[in-house]
mmCIF file of C-alpha atoms in Angstrom:
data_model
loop_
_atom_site.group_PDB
_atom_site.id
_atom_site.type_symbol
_atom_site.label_atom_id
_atom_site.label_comp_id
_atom_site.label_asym_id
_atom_site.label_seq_id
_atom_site.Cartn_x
_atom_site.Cartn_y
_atom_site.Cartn_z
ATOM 1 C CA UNK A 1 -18.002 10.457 5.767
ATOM 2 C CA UNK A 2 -20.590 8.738 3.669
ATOM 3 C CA UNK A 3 -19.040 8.838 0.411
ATOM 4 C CA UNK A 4 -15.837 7.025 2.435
ATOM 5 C CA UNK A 5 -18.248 4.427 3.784
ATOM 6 C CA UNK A 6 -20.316 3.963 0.753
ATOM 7 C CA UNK A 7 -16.476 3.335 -1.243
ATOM 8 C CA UNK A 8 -15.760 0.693 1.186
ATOM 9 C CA UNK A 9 -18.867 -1.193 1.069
ATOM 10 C CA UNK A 10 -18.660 -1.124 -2.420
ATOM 11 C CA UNK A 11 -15.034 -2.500 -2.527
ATOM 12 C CA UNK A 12 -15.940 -4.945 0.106
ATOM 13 C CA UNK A 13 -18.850 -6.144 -1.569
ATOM 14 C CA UNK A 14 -16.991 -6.612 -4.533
ATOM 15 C CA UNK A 15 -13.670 -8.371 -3.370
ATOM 16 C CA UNK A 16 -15.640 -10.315 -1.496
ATOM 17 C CA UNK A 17 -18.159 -11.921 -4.329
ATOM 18 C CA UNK A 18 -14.918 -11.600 -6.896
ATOM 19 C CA UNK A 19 -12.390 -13.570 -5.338
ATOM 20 C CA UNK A 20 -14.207 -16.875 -5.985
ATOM 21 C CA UNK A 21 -14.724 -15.785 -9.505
ATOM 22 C CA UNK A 22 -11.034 -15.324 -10.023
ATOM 23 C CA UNK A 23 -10.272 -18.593 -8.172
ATOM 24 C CA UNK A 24 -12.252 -20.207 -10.609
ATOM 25 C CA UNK A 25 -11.190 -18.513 -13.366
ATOM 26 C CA UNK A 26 -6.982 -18.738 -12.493
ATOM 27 C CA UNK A 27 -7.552 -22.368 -11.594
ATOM 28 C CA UNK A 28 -9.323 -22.892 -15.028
ATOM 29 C CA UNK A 29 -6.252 -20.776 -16.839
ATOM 30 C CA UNK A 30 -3.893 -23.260 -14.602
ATOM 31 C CA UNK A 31 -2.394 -19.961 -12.842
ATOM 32 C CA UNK A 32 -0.960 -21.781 -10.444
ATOM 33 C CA UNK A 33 1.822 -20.416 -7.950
ATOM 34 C CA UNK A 34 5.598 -21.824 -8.968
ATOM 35 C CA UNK A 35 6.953 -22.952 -5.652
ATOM 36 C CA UNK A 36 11.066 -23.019 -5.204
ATOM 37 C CA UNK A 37 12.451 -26.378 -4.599
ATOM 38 C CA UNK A 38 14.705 -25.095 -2.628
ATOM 39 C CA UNK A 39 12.257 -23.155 -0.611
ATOM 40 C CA UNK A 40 10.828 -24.517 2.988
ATOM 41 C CA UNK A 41 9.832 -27.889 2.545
ATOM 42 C CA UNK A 42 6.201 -26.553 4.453
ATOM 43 C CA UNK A 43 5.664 -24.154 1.102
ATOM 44 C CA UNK A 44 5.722 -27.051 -1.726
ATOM 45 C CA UNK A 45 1.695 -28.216 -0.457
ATOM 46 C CA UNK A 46 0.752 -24.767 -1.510
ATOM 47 C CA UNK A 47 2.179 -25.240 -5.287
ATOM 48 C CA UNK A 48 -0.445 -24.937 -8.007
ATOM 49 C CA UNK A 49 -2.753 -22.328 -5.826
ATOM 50 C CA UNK A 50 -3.827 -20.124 -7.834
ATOM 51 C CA UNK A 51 -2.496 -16.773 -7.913
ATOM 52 C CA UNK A 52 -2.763 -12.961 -9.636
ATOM 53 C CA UNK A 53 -5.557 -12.550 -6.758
ATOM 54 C CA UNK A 54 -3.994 -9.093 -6.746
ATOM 55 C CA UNK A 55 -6.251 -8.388 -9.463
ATOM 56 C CA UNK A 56 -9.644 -8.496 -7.493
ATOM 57 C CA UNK A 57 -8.932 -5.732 -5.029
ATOM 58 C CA UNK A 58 -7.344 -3.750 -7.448
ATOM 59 C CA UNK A 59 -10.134 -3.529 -10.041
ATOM 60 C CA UNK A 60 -12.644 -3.734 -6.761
ATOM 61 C CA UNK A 61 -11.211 0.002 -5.601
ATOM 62 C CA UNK A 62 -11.300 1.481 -8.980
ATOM 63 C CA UNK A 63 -14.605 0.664 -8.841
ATOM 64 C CA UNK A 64 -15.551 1.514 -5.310
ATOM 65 C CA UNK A 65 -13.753 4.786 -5.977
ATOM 66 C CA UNK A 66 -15.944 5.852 -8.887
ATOM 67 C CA UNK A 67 -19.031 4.797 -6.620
ATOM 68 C CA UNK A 68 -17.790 7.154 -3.688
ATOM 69 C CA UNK A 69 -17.144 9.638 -5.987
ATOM 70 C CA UNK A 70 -20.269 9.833 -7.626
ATOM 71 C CA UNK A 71 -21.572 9.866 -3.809
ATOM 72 C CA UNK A 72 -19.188 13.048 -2.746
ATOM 73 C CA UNK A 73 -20.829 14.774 -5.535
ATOM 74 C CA UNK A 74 -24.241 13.906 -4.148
ATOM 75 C CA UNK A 75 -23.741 15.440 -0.553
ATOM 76 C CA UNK A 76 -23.059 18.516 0.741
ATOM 77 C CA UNK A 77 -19.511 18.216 0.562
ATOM 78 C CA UNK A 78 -19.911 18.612 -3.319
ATOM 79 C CA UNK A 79 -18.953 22.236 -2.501
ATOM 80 C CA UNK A 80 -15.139 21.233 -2.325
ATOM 81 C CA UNK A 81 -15.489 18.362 -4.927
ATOM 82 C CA UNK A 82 -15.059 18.576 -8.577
ATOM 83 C CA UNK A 83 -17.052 16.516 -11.138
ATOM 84 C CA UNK A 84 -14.586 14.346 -12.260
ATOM 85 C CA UNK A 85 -11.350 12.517 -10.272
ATOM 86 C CA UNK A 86 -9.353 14.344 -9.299
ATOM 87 C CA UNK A 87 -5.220 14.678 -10.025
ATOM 88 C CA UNK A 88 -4.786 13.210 -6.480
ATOM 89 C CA UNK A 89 -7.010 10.175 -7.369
ATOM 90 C CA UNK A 90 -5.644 9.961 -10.561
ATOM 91 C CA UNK A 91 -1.973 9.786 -9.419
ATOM 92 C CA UNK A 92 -3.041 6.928 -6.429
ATOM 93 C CA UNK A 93 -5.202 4.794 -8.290
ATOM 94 C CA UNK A 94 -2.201 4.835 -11.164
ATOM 95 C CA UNK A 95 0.333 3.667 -8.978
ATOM 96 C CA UNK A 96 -1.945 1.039 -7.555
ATOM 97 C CA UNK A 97 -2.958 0.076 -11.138
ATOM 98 C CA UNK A 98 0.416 0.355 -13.030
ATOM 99 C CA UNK A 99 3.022 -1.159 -9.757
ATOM 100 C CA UNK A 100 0.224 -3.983 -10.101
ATOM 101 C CA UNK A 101 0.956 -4.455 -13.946
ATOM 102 C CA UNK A 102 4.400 -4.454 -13.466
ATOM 103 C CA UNK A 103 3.917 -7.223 -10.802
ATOM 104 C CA UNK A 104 1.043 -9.361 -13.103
ATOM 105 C CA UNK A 105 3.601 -9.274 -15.933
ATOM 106 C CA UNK A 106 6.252 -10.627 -13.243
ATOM 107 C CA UNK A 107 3.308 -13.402 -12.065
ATOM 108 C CA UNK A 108 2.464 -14.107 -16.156
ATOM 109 C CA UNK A 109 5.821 -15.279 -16.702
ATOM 110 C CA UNK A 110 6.086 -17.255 -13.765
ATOM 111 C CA UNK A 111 3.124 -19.108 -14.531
ATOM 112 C CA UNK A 112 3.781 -19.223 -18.937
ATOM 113 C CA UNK A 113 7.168 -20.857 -17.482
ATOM 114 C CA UNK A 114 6.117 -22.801 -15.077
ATOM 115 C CA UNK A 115 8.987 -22.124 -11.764
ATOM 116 C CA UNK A 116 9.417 -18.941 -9.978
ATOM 117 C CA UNK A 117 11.541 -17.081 -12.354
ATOM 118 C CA UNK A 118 10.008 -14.490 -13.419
ATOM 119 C CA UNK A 119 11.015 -10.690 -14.022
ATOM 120 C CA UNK A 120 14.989 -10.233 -13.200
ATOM 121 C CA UNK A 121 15.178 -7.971 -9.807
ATOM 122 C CA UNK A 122 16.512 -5.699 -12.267
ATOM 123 C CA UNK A 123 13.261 -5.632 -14.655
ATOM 124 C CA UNK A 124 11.267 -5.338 -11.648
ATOM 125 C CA UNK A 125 13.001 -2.363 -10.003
ATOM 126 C CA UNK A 126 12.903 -0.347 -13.540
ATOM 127 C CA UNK A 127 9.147 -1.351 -14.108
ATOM 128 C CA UNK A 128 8.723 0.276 -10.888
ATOM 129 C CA UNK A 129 11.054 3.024 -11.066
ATOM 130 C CA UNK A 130 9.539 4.593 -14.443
ATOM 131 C CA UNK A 131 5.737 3.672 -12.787
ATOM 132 C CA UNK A 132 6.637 6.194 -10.062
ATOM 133 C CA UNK A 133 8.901 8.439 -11.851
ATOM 134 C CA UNK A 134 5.894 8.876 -13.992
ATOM 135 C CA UNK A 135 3.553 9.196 -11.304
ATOM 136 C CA UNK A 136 5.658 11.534 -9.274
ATOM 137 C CA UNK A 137 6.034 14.290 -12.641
ATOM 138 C CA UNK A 138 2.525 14.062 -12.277
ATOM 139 C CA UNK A 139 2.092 14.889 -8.931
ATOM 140 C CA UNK A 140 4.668 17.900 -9.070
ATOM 141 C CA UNK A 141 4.195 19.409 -12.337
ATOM 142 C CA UNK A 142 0.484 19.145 -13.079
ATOM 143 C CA UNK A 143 -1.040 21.678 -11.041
ATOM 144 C CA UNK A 144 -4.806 20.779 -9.684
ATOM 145 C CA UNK A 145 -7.852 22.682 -10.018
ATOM 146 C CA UNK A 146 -6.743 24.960 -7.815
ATOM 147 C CA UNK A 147 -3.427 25.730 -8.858
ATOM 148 C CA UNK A 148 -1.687 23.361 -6.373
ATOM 149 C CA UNK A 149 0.191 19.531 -7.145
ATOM 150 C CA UNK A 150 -0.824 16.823 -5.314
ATOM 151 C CA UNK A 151 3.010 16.122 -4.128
ATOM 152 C CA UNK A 152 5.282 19.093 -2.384
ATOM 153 C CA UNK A 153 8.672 19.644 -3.136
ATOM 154 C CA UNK A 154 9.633 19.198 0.764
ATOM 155 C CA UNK A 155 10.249 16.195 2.740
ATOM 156 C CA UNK A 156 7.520 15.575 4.681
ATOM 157 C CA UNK A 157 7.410 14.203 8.507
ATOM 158 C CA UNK A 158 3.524 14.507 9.577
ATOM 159 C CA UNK A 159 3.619 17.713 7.305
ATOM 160 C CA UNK A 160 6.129 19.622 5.167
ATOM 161 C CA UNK A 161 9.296 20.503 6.689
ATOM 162 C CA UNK A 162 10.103 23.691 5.630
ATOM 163 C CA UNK A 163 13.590 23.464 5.780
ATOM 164 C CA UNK A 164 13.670 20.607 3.753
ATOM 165 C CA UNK A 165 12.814 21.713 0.157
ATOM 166 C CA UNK A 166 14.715 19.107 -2.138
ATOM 167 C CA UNK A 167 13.449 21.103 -5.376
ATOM 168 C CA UNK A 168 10.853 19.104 -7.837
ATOM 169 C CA UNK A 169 13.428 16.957 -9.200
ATOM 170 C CA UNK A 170 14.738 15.775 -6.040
ATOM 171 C CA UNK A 171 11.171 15.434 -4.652
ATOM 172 C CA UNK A 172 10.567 13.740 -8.171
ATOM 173 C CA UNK A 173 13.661 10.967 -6.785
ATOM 174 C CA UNK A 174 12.560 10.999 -3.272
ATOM 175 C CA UNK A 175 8.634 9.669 -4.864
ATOM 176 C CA UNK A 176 10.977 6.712 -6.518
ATOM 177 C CA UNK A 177 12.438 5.918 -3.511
ATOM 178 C CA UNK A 178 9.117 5.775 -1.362
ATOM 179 C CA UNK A 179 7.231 4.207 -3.591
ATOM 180 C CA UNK A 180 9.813 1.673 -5.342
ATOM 181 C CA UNK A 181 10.724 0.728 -1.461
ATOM 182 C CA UNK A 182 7.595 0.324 -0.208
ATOM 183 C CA UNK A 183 6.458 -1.656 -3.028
ATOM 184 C CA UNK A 184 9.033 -4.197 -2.679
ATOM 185 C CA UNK A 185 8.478 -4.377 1.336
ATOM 186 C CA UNK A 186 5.177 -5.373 0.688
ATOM 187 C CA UNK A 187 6.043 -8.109 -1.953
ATOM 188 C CA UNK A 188 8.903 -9.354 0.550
ATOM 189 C CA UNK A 189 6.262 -10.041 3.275
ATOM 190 C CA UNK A 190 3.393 -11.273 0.945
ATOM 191 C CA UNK A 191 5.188 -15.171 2.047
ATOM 192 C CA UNK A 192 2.563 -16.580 4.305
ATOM 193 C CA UNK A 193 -1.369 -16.282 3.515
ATOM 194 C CA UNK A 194 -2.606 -13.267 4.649
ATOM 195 C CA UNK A 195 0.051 -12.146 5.807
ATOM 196 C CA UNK A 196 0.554 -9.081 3.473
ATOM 197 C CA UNK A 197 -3.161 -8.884 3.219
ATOM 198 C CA UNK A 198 -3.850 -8.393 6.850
ATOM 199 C CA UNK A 199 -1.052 -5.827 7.504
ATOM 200 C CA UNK A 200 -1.793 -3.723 4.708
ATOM 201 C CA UNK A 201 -5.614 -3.606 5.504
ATOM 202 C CA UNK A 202 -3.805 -2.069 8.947
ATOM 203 C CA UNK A 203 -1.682 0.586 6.898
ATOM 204 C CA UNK A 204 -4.384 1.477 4.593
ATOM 205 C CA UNK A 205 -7.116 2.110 7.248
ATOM 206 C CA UNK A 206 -4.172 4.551 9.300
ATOM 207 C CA UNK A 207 -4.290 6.317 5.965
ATOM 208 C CA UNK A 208 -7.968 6.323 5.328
ATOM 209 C CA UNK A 209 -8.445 8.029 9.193
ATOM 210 C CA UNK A 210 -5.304 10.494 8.183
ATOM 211 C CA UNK A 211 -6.952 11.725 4.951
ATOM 212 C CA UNK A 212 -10.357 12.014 6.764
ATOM 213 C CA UNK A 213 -8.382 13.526 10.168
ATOM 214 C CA UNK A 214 -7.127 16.125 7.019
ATOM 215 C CA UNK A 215 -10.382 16.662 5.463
ATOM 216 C CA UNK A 216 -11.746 17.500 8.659
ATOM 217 C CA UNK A 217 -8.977 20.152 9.282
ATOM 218 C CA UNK A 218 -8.589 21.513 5.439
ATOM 219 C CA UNK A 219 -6.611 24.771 4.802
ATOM 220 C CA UNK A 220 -9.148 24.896 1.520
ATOM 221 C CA UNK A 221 -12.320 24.611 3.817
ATOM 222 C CA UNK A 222 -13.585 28.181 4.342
ATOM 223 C CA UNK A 223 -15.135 26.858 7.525
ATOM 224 C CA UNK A 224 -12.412 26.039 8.803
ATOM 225 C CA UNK A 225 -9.273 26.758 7.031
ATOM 226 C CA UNK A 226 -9.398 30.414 6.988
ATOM 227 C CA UNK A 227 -9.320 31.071 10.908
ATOM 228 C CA UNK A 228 -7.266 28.617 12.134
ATOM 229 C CA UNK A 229 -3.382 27.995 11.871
ATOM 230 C CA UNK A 230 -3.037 24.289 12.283
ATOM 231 C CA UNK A 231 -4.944 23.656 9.418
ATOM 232 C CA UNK A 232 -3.212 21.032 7.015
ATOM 233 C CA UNK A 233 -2.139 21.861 3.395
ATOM 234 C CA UNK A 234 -2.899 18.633 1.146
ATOM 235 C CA UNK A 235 -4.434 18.434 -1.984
ATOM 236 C CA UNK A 236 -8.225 17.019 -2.214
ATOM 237 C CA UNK A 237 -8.116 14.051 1.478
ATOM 238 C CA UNK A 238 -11.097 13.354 1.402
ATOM 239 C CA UNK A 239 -10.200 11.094 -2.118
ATOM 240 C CA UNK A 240 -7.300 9.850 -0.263
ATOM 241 C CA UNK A 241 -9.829 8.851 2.323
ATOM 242 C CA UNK A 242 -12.010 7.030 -0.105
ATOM 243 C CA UNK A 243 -9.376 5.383 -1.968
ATOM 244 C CA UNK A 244 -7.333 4.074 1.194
ATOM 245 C CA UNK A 245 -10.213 3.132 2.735
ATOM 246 C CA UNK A 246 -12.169 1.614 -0.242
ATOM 247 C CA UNK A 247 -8.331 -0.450 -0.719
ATOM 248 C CA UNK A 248 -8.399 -1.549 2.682
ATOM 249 C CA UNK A 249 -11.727 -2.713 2.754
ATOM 250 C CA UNK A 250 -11.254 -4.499 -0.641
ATOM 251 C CA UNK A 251 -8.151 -6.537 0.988
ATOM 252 C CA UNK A 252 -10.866 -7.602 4.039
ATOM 253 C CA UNK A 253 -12.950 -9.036 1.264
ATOM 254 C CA UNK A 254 -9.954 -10.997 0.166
ATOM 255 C CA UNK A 255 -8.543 -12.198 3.245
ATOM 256 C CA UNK A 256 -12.368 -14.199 3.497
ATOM 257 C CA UNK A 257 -10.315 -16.264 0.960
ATOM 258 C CA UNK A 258 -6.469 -15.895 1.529
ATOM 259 C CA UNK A 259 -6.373 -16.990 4.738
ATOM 260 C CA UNK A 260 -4.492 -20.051 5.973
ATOM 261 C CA UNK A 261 -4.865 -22.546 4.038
ATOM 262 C CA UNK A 262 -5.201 -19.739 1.316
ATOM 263 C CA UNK A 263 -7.640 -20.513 -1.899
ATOM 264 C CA UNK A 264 -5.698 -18.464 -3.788
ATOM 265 C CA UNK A 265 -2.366 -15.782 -3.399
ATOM 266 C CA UNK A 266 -2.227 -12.203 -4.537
ATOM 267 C CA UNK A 267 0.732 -12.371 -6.450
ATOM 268 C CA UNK A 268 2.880 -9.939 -7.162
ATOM 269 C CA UNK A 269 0.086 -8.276 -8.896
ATOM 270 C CA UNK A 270 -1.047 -7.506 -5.646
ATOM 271 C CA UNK A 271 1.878 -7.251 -3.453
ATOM 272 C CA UNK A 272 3.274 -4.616 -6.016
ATOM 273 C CA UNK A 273 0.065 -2.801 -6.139
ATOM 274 C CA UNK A 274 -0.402 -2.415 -2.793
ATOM 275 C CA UNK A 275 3.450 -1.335 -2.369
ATOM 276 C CA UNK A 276 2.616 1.449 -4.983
ATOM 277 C CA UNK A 277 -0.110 2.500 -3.392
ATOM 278 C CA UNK A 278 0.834 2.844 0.017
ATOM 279 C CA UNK A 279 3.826 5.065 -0.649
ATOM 280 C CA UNK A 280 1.504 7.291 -2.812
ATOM 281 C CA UNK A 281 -0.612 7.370 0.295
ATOM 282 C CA UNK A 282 2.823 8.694 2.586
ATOM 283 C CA UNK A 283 2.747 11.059 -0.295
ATOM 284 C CA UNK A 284 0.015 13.292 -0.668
ATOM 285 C CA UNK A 285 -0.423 13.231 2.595
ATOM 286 C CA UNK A 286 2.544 14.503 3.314
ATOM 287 C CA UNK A 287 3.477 11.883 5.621
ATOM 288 C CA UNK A 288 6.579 10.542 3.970
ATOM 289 C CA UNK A 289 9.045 10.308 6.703
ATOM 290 C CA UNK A 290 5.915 9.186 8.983
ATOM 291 C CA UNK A 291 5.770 6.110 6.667
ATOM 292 C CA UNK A 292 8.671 4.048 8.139
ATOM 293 C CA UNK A 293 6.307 3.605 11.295
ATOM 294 C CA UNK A 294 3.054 3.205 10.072
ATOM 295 C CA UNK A 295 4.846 0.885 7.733
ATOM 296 C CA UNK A 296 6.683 -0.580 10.169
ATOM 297 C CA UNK A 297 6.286 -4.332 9.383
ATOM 298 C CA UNK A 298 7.208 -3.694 5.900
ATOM 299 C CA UNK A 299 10.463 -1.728 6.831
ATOM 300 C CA UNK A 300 11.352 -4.523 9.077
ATOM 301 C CA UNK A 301 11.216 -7.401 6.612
ATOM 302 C CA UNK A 302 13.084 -5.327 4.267
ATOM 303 C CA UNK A 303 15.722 -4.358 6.608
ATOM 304 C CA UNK A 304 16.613 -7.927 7.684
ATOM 305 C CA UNK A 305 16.503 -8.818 4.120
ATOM 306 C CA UNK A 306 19.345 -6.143 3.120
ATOM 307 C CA UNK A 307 21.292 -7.443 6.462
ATOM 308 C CA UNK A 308 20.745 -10.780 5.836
ATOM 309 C CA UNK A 309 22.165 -10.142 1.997
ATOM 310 C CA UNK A 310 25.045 -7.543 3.418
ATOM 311 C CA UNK A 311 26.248 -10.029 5.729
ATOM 312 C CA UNK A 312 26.067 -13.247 3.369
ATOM 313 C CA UNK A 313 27.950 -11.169 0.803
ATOM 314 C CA UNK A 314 30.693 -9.518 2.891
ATOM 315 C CA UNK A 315 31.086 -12.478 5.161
ATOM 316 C CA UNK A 316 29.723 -15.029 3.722
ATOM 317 C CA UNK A 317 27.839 -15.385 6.967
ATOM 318 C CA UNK A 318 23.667 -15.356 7.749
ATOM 319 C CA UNK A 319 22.488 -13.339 10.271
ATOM 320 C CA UNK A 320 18.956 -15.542 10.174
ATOM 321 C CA UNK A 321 18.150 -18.667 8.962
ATOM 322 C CA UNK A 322 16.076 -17.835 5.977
ATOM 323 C CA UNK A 323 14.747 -14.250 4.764
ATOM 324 C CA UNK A 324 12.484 -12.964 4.265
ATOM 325 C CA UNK A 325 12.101 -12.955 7.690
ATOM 326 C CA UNK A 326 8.932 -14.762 8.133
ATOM 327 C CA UNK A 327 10.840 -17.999 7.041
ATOM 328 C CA UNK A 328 13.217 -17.425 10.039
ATOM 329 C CA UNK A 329 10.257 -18.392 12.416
ATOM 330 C CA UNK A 330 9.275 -21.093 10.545
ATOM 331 C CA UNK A 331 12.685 -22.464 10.478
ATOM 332 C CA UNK A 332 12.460 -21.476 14.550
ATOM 333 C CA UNK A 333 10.014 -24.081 14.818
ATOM 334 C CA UNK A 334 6.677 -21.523 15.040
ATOM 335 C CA UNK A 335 3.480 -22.358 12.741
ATOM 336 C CA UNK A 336 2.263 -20.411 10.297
ATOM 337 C CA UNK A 337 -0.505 -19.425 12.001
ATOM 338 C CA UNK A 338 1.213 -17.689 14.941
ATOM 339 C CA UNK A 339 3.450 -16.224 12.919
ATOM 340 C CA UNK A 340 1.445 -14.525 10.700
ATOM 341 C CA UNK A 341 -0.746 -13.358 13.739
ATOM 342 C CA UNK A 342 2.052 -12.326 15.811
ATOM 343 C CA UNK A 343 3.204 -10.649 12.880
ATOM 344 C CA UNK A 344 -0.416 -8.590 12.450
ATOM 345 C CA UNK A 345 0.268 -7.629 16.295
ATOM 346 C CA UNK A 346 3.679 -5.711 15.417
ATOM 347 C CA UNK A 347 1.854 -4.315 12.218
ATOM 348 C CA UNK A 348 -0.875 -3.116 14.367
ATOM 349 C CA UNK A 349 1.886 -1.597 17.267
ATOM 350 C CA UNK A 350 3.408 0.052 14.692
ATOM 351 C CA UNK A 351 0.548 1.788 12.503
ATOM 352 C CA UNK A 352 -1.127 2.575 16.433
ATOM 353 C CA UNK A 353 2.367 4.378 17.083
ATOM 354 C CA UNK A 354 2.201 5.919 13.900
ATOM 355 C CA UNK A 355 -1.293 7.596 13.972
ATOM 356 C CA UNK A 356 -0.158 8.917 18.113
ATOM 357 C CA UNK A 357 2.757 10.320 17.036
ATOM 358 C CA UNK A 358 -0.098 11.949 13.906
ATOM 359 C CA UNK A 359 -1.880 13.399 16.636
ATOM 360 C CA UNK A 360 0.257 14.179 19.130
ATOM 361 C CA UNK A 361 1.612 16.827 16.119
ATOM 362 C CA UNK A 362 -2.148 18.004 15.817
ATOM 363 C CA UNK A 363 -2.363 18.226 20.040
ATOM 364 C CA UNK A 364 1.240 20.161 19.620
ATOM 365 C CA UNK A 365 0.177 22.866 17.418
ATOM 366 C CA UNK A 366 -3.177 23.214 18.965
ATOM 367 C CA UNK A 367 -2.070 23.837 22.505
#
């Protein structure tokens, strides 16, 4: 539990202290944020804040991870710890590291060009689709210390179903699809400041208490593992633990700055990232299906968005005003403010459904 804390702090710390650094620094590089003209007319006083604040929380965790690393090794938990990171932390931190380069190469361009073009949709989904791809072979075909890969080859609900094995190429697709998906749901409701910060500092601490909740019930723990049934079969959660938590309390340290009015916007550098890193989370902790709840926000936005696009194609008719839907409300008359609160409040419904229906399973087994 210390080594988790100590990673947060650290990330905290650092986010915190960073951010007005990288203001500074994007504001002197004029990395200012392209606003559409055709966007909401409330959006053009925000053009020219600067953006690629992805960058801070993302280089804050790597760092926070290495410090509660170095503290795991410390404590008595070194016993189930190896010296160096693990495959687990090695596939998370990639995917939040490499989705964010796709999305700082998408932010570069917008900024070198000066509008909001940046990556096609099409360059974006294949940046992201060989990140994961990548990331997935990883997980499934380089074994850990141990002998066993960080991802399974079954879809996953709260664990593995067993009746689900897809094989290691079709677990290798469904990895894509989670974290490709995910990914874009966060960049789709990164529209409002803090918006995307605030709900994914919800997701990512629900995954920081599921890898701990895992740790403490380890099949690899000889205290516990080997006399009890209900034990859960994941590779290394107490690094998930770290890493989710140290991410989630790096966004905190951000949202100091990205709240309304925000002094400067993650980007897509961020948005990406955090995507990427999310669905990695769903993954090794073999909670993929579980996902779609305690991502719940995220699969909302996006599902509107592919109605919203469905119906305008087929029909030619909108089912809301403006999508993503965030820019519905605003149309609707509601401030930005209550919107991006109210919109916190169904994150935070959704990630507490999540974790009962994560330990309802546990209660299930047990009794």
């Amino acid at each position: 539990m210390r080594a988790v804390i100590v990673a947060a702090a650290v990330a905290f710390i650092i986010s915190l202290f960073g951010t007005p650094v990288a203001i500074r620094v994007f504001t002197a590089l004029k990395a200012g944020q392209p606003i559409r003209s055709i966007g909401l007319a409330s959006n053009q006083g925000k053009k020219g804040t600067p953006t690629m604040g992805g960058v801070v929380f993302i280089v804050a965790t790597v760092f926070a991870y290495v410090a509660g690393h170095i503290a795991l090794t410390t404590l008595p938990e070194r016993q189930i710890a190896q010296e160096g990171p693990t495959m687990t932390a090695l596939v998370l931190l990639g995917l939040f590291v490499f989705c964010g380069a796709v999305g700082f190469f998408d932010d570069f361009l917008k900024v070198r060009k000066r509008n909001s073009d940046g990556l096609s949709a099409k360059g974006k989904l294949l940046g992201q689709a060989i990140v994961s791809a990548g990331f997935g072979i990883a997980a499934l075909y380089v074994p850990s210390t141990n002998g066993q890969t960080v991802a399974s080859e079954h879809i996953s609900l709260i664990r593995d179903i067993s009746w689900l094995d897809v094989g290691k190429v079709g677990a290798v697709m469904v990895i894509v699809f989670v974290v490709t998906a995910m990914s874009n749901g966060v960049n789709l409701t990164d529209g409002l400041d803090g918006l995307a910060t605030g709900a994914s500092i919800l997701v990512l601490g629900a995954y920081a208490l599921i890898g701990f909740w895992q740790y403490r019930h380890w099949c690899a723990d000889d205290a516990y593992g080997r006399v009890n049934d209900y034990c859960y079969q994941v590779r290394d959660p107490l690094e998930i633990a770290i890493i989710a938590a140290a991410a989630a309390a790096a966004c905190v340290g951000f949202l100091w700055w990205n709240t309304s009015p925000a002094r400067i916007f993650m980007g897509d550098v961020g948005a990406l990232g955090l995507g990427g890193l999310i669905g990695g989370l769903a993954v090794v902790t073999r909670t993929t299906l579980l996902s779609i709840m305690i991502g719940g926000l995220f699969v909302i936005i996006t599902t509107t968005w592919v109605i919203q696009i469905v119906s305008f194609r087929t029909t030619g008719r909108r089912v809301f005003r403006m999508v993503p839907l965030h820019h519905h409300f605003e149309l609707a008359g509601w401030s930005e403010v209550n919107i991006v609160v109210r919109f916190w409040i169904v994150a935070g419904v959704c990630v507490a459904v999540g974790l009962g229906l994560f330990y309802s399973d546990f209660l299930a087994v047990v009794g």
